[in-house]
PDB file of C-alpha atoms in Angstrom:
ATOM      1  CA  UNK A   1     124.178  28.908 114.884  1.00  0.00           C
ATOM      2  CA  UNK A   2     123.758  25.949 112.542  1.00  0.00           C
ATOM      3  CA  UNK A   3     127.219  24.636 113.395  1.00  0.00           C
ATOM      4  CA  UNK A   4     126.639  25.000 117.115  1.00  0.00           C
ATOM      5  CA  UNK A   5     123.287  23.223 116.963  1.00  0.00           C
ATOM      6  CA  UNK A   6     124.866  20.281 115.145  1.00  0.00           C
ATOM      7  CA  UNK A   7     127.338  20.001 118.011  1.00  0.00           C
ATOM      8  CA  UNK A   8     124.585  19.691 120.605  1.00  0.00           C
ATOM      9  CA  UNK A   9     123.943  16.083 121.628  1.00  0.00           C
ATOM     10  CA  UNK A  10     120.273  16.300 122.513  1.00  0.00           C
ATOM     11  CA  UNK A  11     118.277  19.274 121.346  1.00  0.00           C
ATOM     12  CA  UNK A  12     114.898  19.550 123.055  1.00  0.00           C
ATOM     13  CA  UNK A  13     113.707  22.481 120.931  1.00  0.00           C
ATOM     14  CA  UNK A  14     115.071  24.798 118.281  1.00  0.00           C
ATOM     15  CA  UNK A  15     112.976  27.922 117.875  1.00  0.00           C
ATOM     16  CA  UNK A  16     113.182  30.836 115.482  1.00  0.00           C
ATOM     17  CA  UNK A  17     111.233  34.047 115.922  1.00  0.00           C
ATOM     18  CA  UNK A  18     109.615  36.700 113.801  1.00  0.00           C
ATOM     19  CA  UNK A  19     110.999  40.187 114.271  1.00  0.00           C
ATOM     20  CA  UNK A  20     107.717  41.236 115.915  1.00  0.00           C
ATOM     21  CA  UNK A  21     107.886  38.366 118.423  1.00  0.00           C
ATOM     22  CA  UNK A  22     111.472  39.237 119.271  1.00  0.00           C
ATOM     23  CA  UNK A  23     110.693  42.953 119.656  1.00  0.00           C
ATOM     24  CA  UNK A  24     107.826  42.154 122.049  1.00  0.00           C
ATOM     25  CA  UNK A  25     110.172  39.956 124.049  1.00  0.00           C
ATOM     26  CA  UNK A  26     112.888  42.621 124.136  1.00  0.00           C
ATOM     27  CA  UNK A  27     110.404  45.184 125.426  1.00  0.00           C
ATOM     28  CA  UNK A  28     109.378  42.896 128.291  1.00  0.00           C
ATOM     29  CA  UNK A  29     112.954  41.825 129.033  1.00  0.00           C
ATOM     30  CA  UNK A  30     114.619  45.210 129.055  1.00  0.00           C
ATOM     31  CA  UNK A  31     112.488  46.103 132.075  1.00  0.00           C
ATOM     32  CA  UNK A  32     114.268  43.444 134.112  1.00  0.00           C
ATOM     33  CA  UNK A  33     117.790  43.374 135.483  1.00  0.00           C
ATOM     34  CA  UNK A  34     120.237  40.600 136.408  1.00  0.00           C
ATOM     35  CA  UNK A  35     119.073  38.147 133.782  1.00  0.00           C
ATOM     36  CA  UNK A  36     121.225  36.479 131.205  1.00  0.00           C
ATOM     37  CA  UNK A  37     118.748  37.625 128.615  1.00  0.00           C
ATOM     38  CA  UNK A  38     119.188  41.284 129.485  1.00  0.00           C
ATOM     39  CA  UNK A  39     122.701  41.230 128.100  1.00  0.00           C
ATOM     40  CA  UNK A  40     121.975  38.839 125.256  1.00  0.00           C
ATOM     41  CA  UNK A  41     118.916  40.763 124.121  1.00  0.00           C
ATOM     42  CA  UNK A  42     121.004  43.899 123.736  1.00  0.00           C
ATOM     43  CA  UNK A  43     123.497  42.016 121.583  1.00  0.00           C
ATOM     44  CA  UNK A  44     120.788  40.447 119.455  1.00  0.00           C
ATOM     45  CA  UNK A  45     118.938  43.731 119.082  1.00  0.00           C
ATOM     46  CA  UNK A  46     122.009  45.101 117.328  1.00  0.00           C
ATOM     47  CA  UNK A  47     122.043  42.103 114.990  1.00  0.00           C
ATOM     48  CA  UNK A  48     118.509  42.729 113.727  1.00  0.00           C
ATOM     49  CA  UNK A  49     119.461  41.492 110.253  1.00  0.00           C
ATOM     50  CA  UNK A  50     119.522  37.880 111.431  1.00  0.00           C
ATOM     51  CA  UNK A  51     116.537  35.842 112.566  1.00  0.00           C
ATOM     52  CA  UNK A  52     116.774  35.244 116.324  1.00  0.00           C
ATOM     53  CA  UNK A  53     117.186  31.568 117.273  1.00  0.00           C
ATOM     54  CA  UNK A  54     117.065  29.652 120.541  1.00  0.00           C
ATOM     55  CA  UNK A  55     118.122  26.064 121.134  1.00  0.00           C
ATOM     56  CA  UNK A  56     117.424  24.297 124.440  1.00  0.00           C
ATOM     57  CA  UNK A  57     119.206  21.139 125.573  1.00  0.00           C
ATOM     58  CA  UNK A  58     119.048  19.362 128.963  1.00  0.00           C
ATOM     59  CA  UNK A  59     122.162  21.292 130.062  1.00  0.00           C
ATOM     60  CA  UNK A  60     122.089  24.712 128.416  1.00  0.00           C
ATOM     61  CA  UNK A  61     120.342  27.316 126.316  1.00  0.00           C
ATOM     62  CA  UNK A  62     121.831  28.660 123.089  1.00  0.00           C
ATOM     63  CA  UNK A  63     120.725  32.155 122.100  1.00  0.00           C
ATOM     64  CA  UNK A  64     122.293  32.894 118.766  1.00  0.00           C
ATOM     65  CA  UNK A  65     125.944  31.966 119.274  1.00  0.00           C
ATOM     66  CA  UNK A  66     125.822  32.593 123.030  1.00  0.00           C
ATOM     67  CA  UNK A  67     125.208  29.840 125.539  1.00  0.00           C
ATOM     68  CA  UNK A  68     124.186  29.681 129.180  1.00  0.00           C
ATOM     69  CA  UNK A  69     124.388  26.518 131.275  1.00  0.00           C
ATOM     70  CA  UNK A  70     121.636  25.807 133.794  1.00  0.00           C
ATOM     71  CA  UNK A  71     122.257  22.121 134.583  1.00  0.00           C
ATOM     72  CA  UNK A  72     125.870  21.006 134.963  1.00  0.00           C
ATOM     73  CA  UNK A  73     128.461  20.248 137.608  1.00  0.00           C
ATOM     74  CA  UNK A  74     128.496  23.983 138.479  1.00  0.00           C
ATOM     75  CA  UNK A  75     124.815  24.761 137.834  1.00  0.00           C
ATOM     76  CA  UNK A  76     121.776  23.259 139.573  1.00  0.00           C
ATOM     77  CA  UNK A  77     118.439  23.354 137.772  1.00  0.00           C
ATOM     78  CA  UNK A  78     115.853  24.455 140.330  1.00  0.00           C
ATOM     79  CA  UNK A  79     112.636  25.228 138.503  1.00  0.00           C
ATOM     80  CA  UNK A  80     111.027  25.773 135.119  1.00  0.00           C
ATOM     81  CA  UNK A  81     107.896  27.894 134.780  1.00  0.00           C
ATOM     82  CA  UNK A  82     105.729  29.067 131.932  1.00  0.00           C
ATOM     83  CA  UNK A  83     104.469  32.630 132.302  1.00  0.00           C
ATOM     84  CA  UNK A  84     102.568  35.111 130.229  1.00  0.00           C
ATOM     85  CA  UNK A  85     104.330  38.481 130.110  1.00  0.00           C
ATOM     86  CA  UNK A  86     102.438  41.070 128.110  1.00  0.00           C
ATOM     87  CA  UNK A  87     102.162  39.745 124.567  1.00  0.00           C
ATOM     88  CA  UNK A  88     104.720  36.971 125.038  1.00  0.00           C
ATOM     89  CA  UNK A  89     104.741  33.568 126.750  1.00  0.00           C
ATOM     90  CA  UNK A  90     108.007  33.058 128.634  1.00  0.00           C
ATOM     91  CA  UNK A  91     109.772  29.833 129.569  1.00  0.00           C
ATOM     92  CA  UNK A  92     111.577  30.789 132.771  1.00  0.00           C
ATOM     93  CA  UNK A  93     114.476  28.563 133.837  1.00  0.00           C
ATOM     94  CA  UNK A  94     115.726  29.118 137.391  1.00  0.00           C
ATOM     95  CA  UNK A  95     119.050  27.599 138.381  1.00  0.00           C
ATOM     96  CA  UNK A  96     121.519  27.898 141.214  1.00  0.00           C
ATOM     97  CA  UNK A  97     125.188  28.707 140.998  1.00  0.00           C
ATOM     98  CA  UNK A  98     127.607  29.778 143.706  1.00  0.00           C
ATOM     99  CA  UNK A  99     124.821  29.923 146.290  1.00  0.00           C
ATOM    100  CA  UNK A 100     122.517  32.265 144.387  1.00  0.00           C
ATOM    101  CA  UNK A 101     119.603  31.921 141.990  1.00  0.00           C
ATOM    102  CA  UNK A 102     119.776  32.982 138.353  1.00  0.00           C
ATOM    103  CA  UNK A 103     117.135  33.102 135.630  1.00  0.00           C
ATOM    104  CA  UNK A 104     117.049  32.539 131.910  1.00  0.00           C
ATOM    105  CA  UNK A 105     113.980  33.991 130.185  1.00  0.00           C
ATOM    106  CA  UNK A 106     113.143  32.383 126.864  1.00  0.00           C
ATOM    107  CA  UNK A 107     110.307  33.658 124.670  1.00  0.00           C
ATOM    108  CA  UNK A 108     107.955  30.963 123.396  1.00  0.00           C
ATOM    109  CA  UNK A 109     107.143  31.554 119.706  1.00  0.00           C
ATOM    110  CA  UNK A 110     103.498  31.639 118.674  1.00  0.00           C
ATOM    111  CA  UNK A 111     102.202  28.131 118.104  1.00  0.00           C
ATOM    112  CA  UNK A 112     104.977  26.543 120.208  1.00  0.00           C
ATOM    113  CA  UNK A 113     103.379  26.541 123.659  1.00  0.00           C
ATOM    114  CA  UNK A 114     102.899  22.763 123.567  1.00  0.00           C
ATOM    115  CA  UNK A 115     106.632  22.322 122.828  1.00  0.00           C
ATOM    116  CA  UNK A 116     107.444  24.591 125.777  1.00  0.00           C
ATOM    117  CA  UNK A 117     105.271  22.439 128.049  1.00  0.00           C
ATOM    118  CA  UNK A 118     107.073  19.329 126.778  1.00  0.00           C
ATOM    119  CA  UNK A 119     110.453  20.931 127.552  1.00  0.00           C
ATOM    120  CA  UNK A 120     109.212  21.760 131.038  1.00  0.00           C
ATOM    121  CA  UNK A 121     107.993  18.185 131.554  1.00  0.00           C
ATOM    122  CA  UNK A 122     111.230  16.630 130.283  1.00  0.00           C
ATOM    123  CA  UNK A 123     113.519  18.820 132.359  1.00  0.00           C
ATOM    124  CA  UNK A 124     111.447  18.813 135.544  1.00  0.00           C
ATOM    125  CA  UNK A 125     109.489  15.537 135.516  1.00  0.00           C
ATOM    126  CA  UNK A 126     108.790  15.638 139.265  1.00  0.00           C
ATOM    127  CA  UNK A 127     106.956  19.008 139.101  1.00  0.00           C
TER     128      UNK A 127
END
């Protein structure tokens, strides 16, 4: 992850999580289908030895060594919301691709809600 983050031009946030935060997020996420995080969370759950990390740029989200674009020539950023889901705050990025909507659910670590609001404001200044 450290090498990939260095390669990112403009990092908006780089978050790490406690194991308890990540477990709470996995519990809330595994209930949902058709999200990028559903697949990624299963991969990361198997790699419990490493500290989960998320990096958000204006174009994509890095989750561990996996990336998902939401704002590029093939992806249209549509909305960013902050939601409370059980014990976890979620930054929800909605984007369009190939005529359909997709979501990326990103847990907001404790004490980082202000950073999440800043990410929302920077990516969607007209909302």
